mmCIF file of C-alpha atoms in Angstrom:
data_model
loop_
_atom_site.group_PDB
_atom_site.id
_atom_site.type_symbol
_atom_site.label_atom_id
_atom_site.label_comp_id
_atom_site.label_asym_id
_atom_site.label_seq_id
_atom_site.Cartn_x
_atom_site.Cartn_y
_atom_site.Cartn_z
ATOM 1 C CA MET A 111 -0.089 0.067 -0.142
ATOM 2 C CA VAL A 112 1.408 3.033 -1.166
ATOM 3 C CA ALA A 113 -0.460 6.723 0.183
ATOM 4 C CA PHE A 114 -0.452 9.833 -1.790
ATOM 5 C CA ARG A 115 -1.435 13.512 -1.097
ATOM 6 C CA THR A 116 -3.393 13.402 -3.901
ATOM 7 C CA ALA A 117 -5.117 11.052 -6.278
ATOM 8 C CA ASN A 118 -3.435 13.118 -8.958
ATOM 9 C CA ASP A 119 -0.413 11.761 -7.857
ATOM 10 C CA ALA A 120 -1.641 8.446 -7.052
ATOM 11 C CA VAL A 121 -2.863 7.832 -10.350
ATOM 12 C CA SER A 122 0.011 9.337 -12.569
ATOM 13 C CA PHE A 123 2.169 7.139 -10.054
ATOM 14 C CA ALA A 124 -0.064 4.080 -11.262
ATOM 15 C CA ILE A 125 -0.036 5.009 -14.751
ATOM 16 C CA ASP A 126 3.646 4.989 -14.446
ATOM 17 C CA PHE A 127 4.780 1.965 -12.500
ATOM 18 C CA ALA A 128 2.594 -0.460 -15.041
ATOM 19 C CA GLN A 129 3.750 0.909 -17.943
ATOM 20 C CA ASN A 130 7.622 0.143 -16.511
ATOM 21 C CA THR A 131 7.322 -2.351 -13.538
ATOM 22 C CA GLY A 132 10.919 -3.012 -14.114
ATOM 23 C CA VAL A 133 10.122 -6.550 -14.778
ATOM 24 C CA ASP A 134 9.465 -7.065 -18.699
ATOM 25 C CA HIS A 135 6.755 -10.042 -17.496
ATOM 26 C CA ILE A 136 5.126 -8.256 -14.384
ATOM 27 C CA GLY A 137 2.073 -6.496 -14.313
ATOM 28 C CA VAL A 138 0.471 -4.848 -11.345
ATOM 29 C CA ARG A 139 -2.938 -4.320 -9.391
ATOM 30 C CA VAL A 140 -3.611 -0.598 -8.789
ATOM 31 C CA GLY A 141 -6.930 0.140 -6.299
ATOM 32 C CA ILE A 142 -6.810 4.227 -6.033
ATOM 33 C CA ASN A 143 -9.247 5.760 -3.633
ATOM 34 C CA SER A 144 -9.352 9.507 -1.742
ATOM 35 C CA GLY A 145 -10.617 10.215 1.453
ATOM 36 C CA ASP A 146 -9.563 10.410 5.211
ATOM 37 C CA VAL A 147 -7.305 7.887 6.626
ATOM 38 C CA GLU A 148 -6.006 7.067 9.986
ATOM 39 C CA ILE A 149 -2.144 7.455 10.197
ATOM 40 C CA ARG A 150 -0.941 5.643 13.807
ATOM 41 C CA GLU A 151 2.963 4.083 13.931
ATOM 42 C CA ASN A 152 3.820 4.787 10.349
ATOM 43 C CA ASP A 153 0.275 2.262 9.169
ATOM 44 C CA ILE A 154 -2.843 3.055 7.923
ATOM 45 C CA TYR A 155 -6.265 2.524 8.814
ATOM 46 C CA GLY A 156 -9.765 3.298 8.521
ATOM 47 C CA LEU A 157 -12.908 2.881 6.189
ATOM 48 C CA ASN A 158 -11.306 4.285 3.346
ATOM 49 C CA VAL A 159 -8.043 1.925 3.377
ATOM 50 C CA ASN A 160 -10.485 -0.870 3.366
ATOM 51 C CA PHE A 161 -12.698 0.198 0.538
ATOM 52 C CA THR A 162 -9.150 1.046 -1.046
ATOM 53 C CA SER A 163 -8.526 -2.754 -1.053
ATOM 54 C CA ARG A 164 -11.750 -3.946 -2.114
ATOM 55 C CA VAL A 165 -11.054 -1.771 -5.093
ATOM 56 C CA GLN A 166 -8.140 -3.334 -5.984
ATOM 57 C CA HIS A 167 -9.321 -6.762 -5.239
ATOM 58 C CA ALA A 168 -12.035 -6.093 -8.128
ATOM 59 C CA LEU A 169 -9.879 -6.215 -10.634
ATOM 60 C CA PRO A 170 -10.004 -9.426 -12.791
ATOM 61 C CA CYS A 171 -5.756 -9.205 -13.327
ATOM 62 C CA HIS A 172 -3.414 -6.849 -13.773
ATOM 63 C CA GLY A 173 -4.459 -2.743 -14.579
ATOM 64 C CA ILE A 174 -6.005 -0.161 -12.256
ATOM 65 C CA LEU A 175 -9.196 0.580 -11.173
ATOM 66 C CA ALA A 176 -10.541 3.794 -9.752
ATOM 67 C CA ALA A 177 -12.659 4.889 -7.195
ATOM 68 C CA ASN A 178 -15.344 7.650 -8.323
ATOM 69 C CA SER A 179 -13.215 10.019 -6.021
ATOM 70 C CA ALA A 180 -10.175 9.537 -7.561
ATOM 71 C CA LYS A 181 -11.383 9.586 -10.943
ATOM 72 C CA ARG A 182 -13.135 13.210 -9.667
ATOM 73 C CA ASP A 183 -9.988 14.711 -8.604
ATOM 74 C CA TYR A 184 -8.306 13.684 -11.541
ATOM 75 C CA GLU A 185 -10.770 15.169 -14.206
ATOM 76 C CA LYS A 186 -10.971 18.065 -12.167
ATOM 77 C CA ARG A 187 -7.230 18.746 -12.424
ATOM 78 C CA PHE A 188 -6.563 17.525 -15.507
ATOM 79 C CA GLY A 189 -10.188 17.771 -17.392
ATOM 80 C CA GLU A 190 -11.829 15.183 -19.262
ATOM 81 C CA GLY A 191 -9.690 16.055 -22.734
ATOM 82 C CA SER A 192 -6.706 14.259 -20.976
ATOM 83 C CA SER A 193 -5.020 10.991 -22.669
ATOM 84 C CA VAL A 194 -5.972 9.303 -19.720
ATOM 85 C CA ARG A 195 -9.919 7.784 -20.343
ATOM 86 C CA PHE A 196 -11.797 6.108 -16.997
ATOM 87 C CA VAL A 197 -14.124 3.378 -18.567
ATOM 88 C CA PRO A 198 -17.022 2.832 -15.734
ATOM 89 C CA ARG A 199 -17.701 -0.582 -14.448
ATOM 90 C CA GLU A 200 -20.166 -1.653 -11.811
ATOM 91 C CA VAL A 201 -19.321 -4.153 -8.899
ATOM 92 C CA ASP A 202 -20.014 -5.564 -5.811
ATOM 93 C CA LEU A 203 -18.059 -4.663 -3.126
ATOM 94 C CA LYS A 204 -18.059 -6.788 0.265
ATOM 95 C CA SER A 205 -19.312 -4.975 2.906
ATOM 96 C CA PHE A 206 -19.539 -2.163 0.632
ATOM 97 C CA GLY A 207 -22.281 -2.707 -2.304
ATOM 98 C CA LYS A 208 -22.769 -1.928 -5.344
ATOM 99 C CA GLU A 209 -19.964 0.703 -6.742
ATOM 100 C CA THR A 210 -19.667 2.043 -10.123
ATOM 101 C CA LEU A 211 -15.674 2.104 -10.468
ATOM 102 C CA TYR A 212 -12.843 3.151 -13.599
ATOM 103 C CA PHE A 213 -10.606 1.125 -15.219
ATOM 104 C CA VAL A 214 -7.759 3.703 -16.019
ATOM 105 C CA ALA A 215 -7.004 3.760 -19.491
ATOM 106 C CA THR A 216 -4.321 5.046 -21.714
ATOM 107 C CA SER A 217 -2.693 3.985 -24.851
ATOM 108 C CA GLU A 218 0.440 3.516 -23.623
ATOM 109 C CA LEU A 219 -0.824 1.414 -20.900
ATOM 110 C CA ARG A 220 -2.406 -1.030 -23.356
ATOM 111 C CA SER A 221 0.736 -1.542 -24.761
ATOM 112 C CA ALA A 222 2.399 -2.213 -21.928
ATOM 113 C CA ALA A 223 -0.004 -4.780 -20.710
ATOM 114 C CA ARG A 224 0.567 -6.609 -24.510
ATOM 115 C CA ASN A 225 4.512 -5.966 -23.846
ATOM 116 C CA GLN A 226 4.176 -8.003 -20.280
ATOM 117 C CA GLN A 227 1.544 -10.622 -21.727
ATOM 118 C CA ARG A 228 3.969 -11.334 -24.351
ATOM 119 C CA ALA A 229 7.206 -11.574 -22.322
ATOM 120 C CA ARG A 230 5.096 -13.869 -19.933
ATOM 121 C CA SER A 231 4.325 -16.441 -22.930
ATOM 122 C CA LEU A 232 7.962 -16.296 -24.045
ATOM 123 C CA LEU A 233 8.981 -17.117 -20.070
ATOM 124 C CA LEU A 234 6.529 -19.605 -20.337
ATOM 125 C CA GLU A 235 7.843 -21.098 -23.149
ATOM 126 C CA ASN A 236 11.525 -21.268 -22.551
ATOM 127 C CA ASN A 237 10.882 -22.513 -19.017
ATOM 128 C CA PRO A 238 7.842 -24.835 -19.212
ATOM 129 C CA LYS A 239 7.745 -25.976 -15.730
ATOM 130 C CA VAL A 240 7.318 -22.622 -13.842
#
């Protein structure tokens, strides 16, 4: 878990990290939310921490999924005309009910995901016992 001062910083970091994880065949699953948290002894607690964990677990595989609050903050700062698209998906989050969450999409993320999949396939072809 990583906490950021703003949802914009979280979305930007997640996009950059998902595009370049440092290992060709590794993808990431990122859930982003914004809201109040409680910080105690270098750890983060609260309802928003639990909600964000549910958002991340709603991803079927690698990618970035944002809550409405993060989408709203990002679009407020960068406008709806930015290269980042938020694709809605309705999910049922344990203990929170139905929520509309948003896949974060860019052409660079799609390209990175294809490259990571290709690298995973090559890894499996060359190492059948993996």
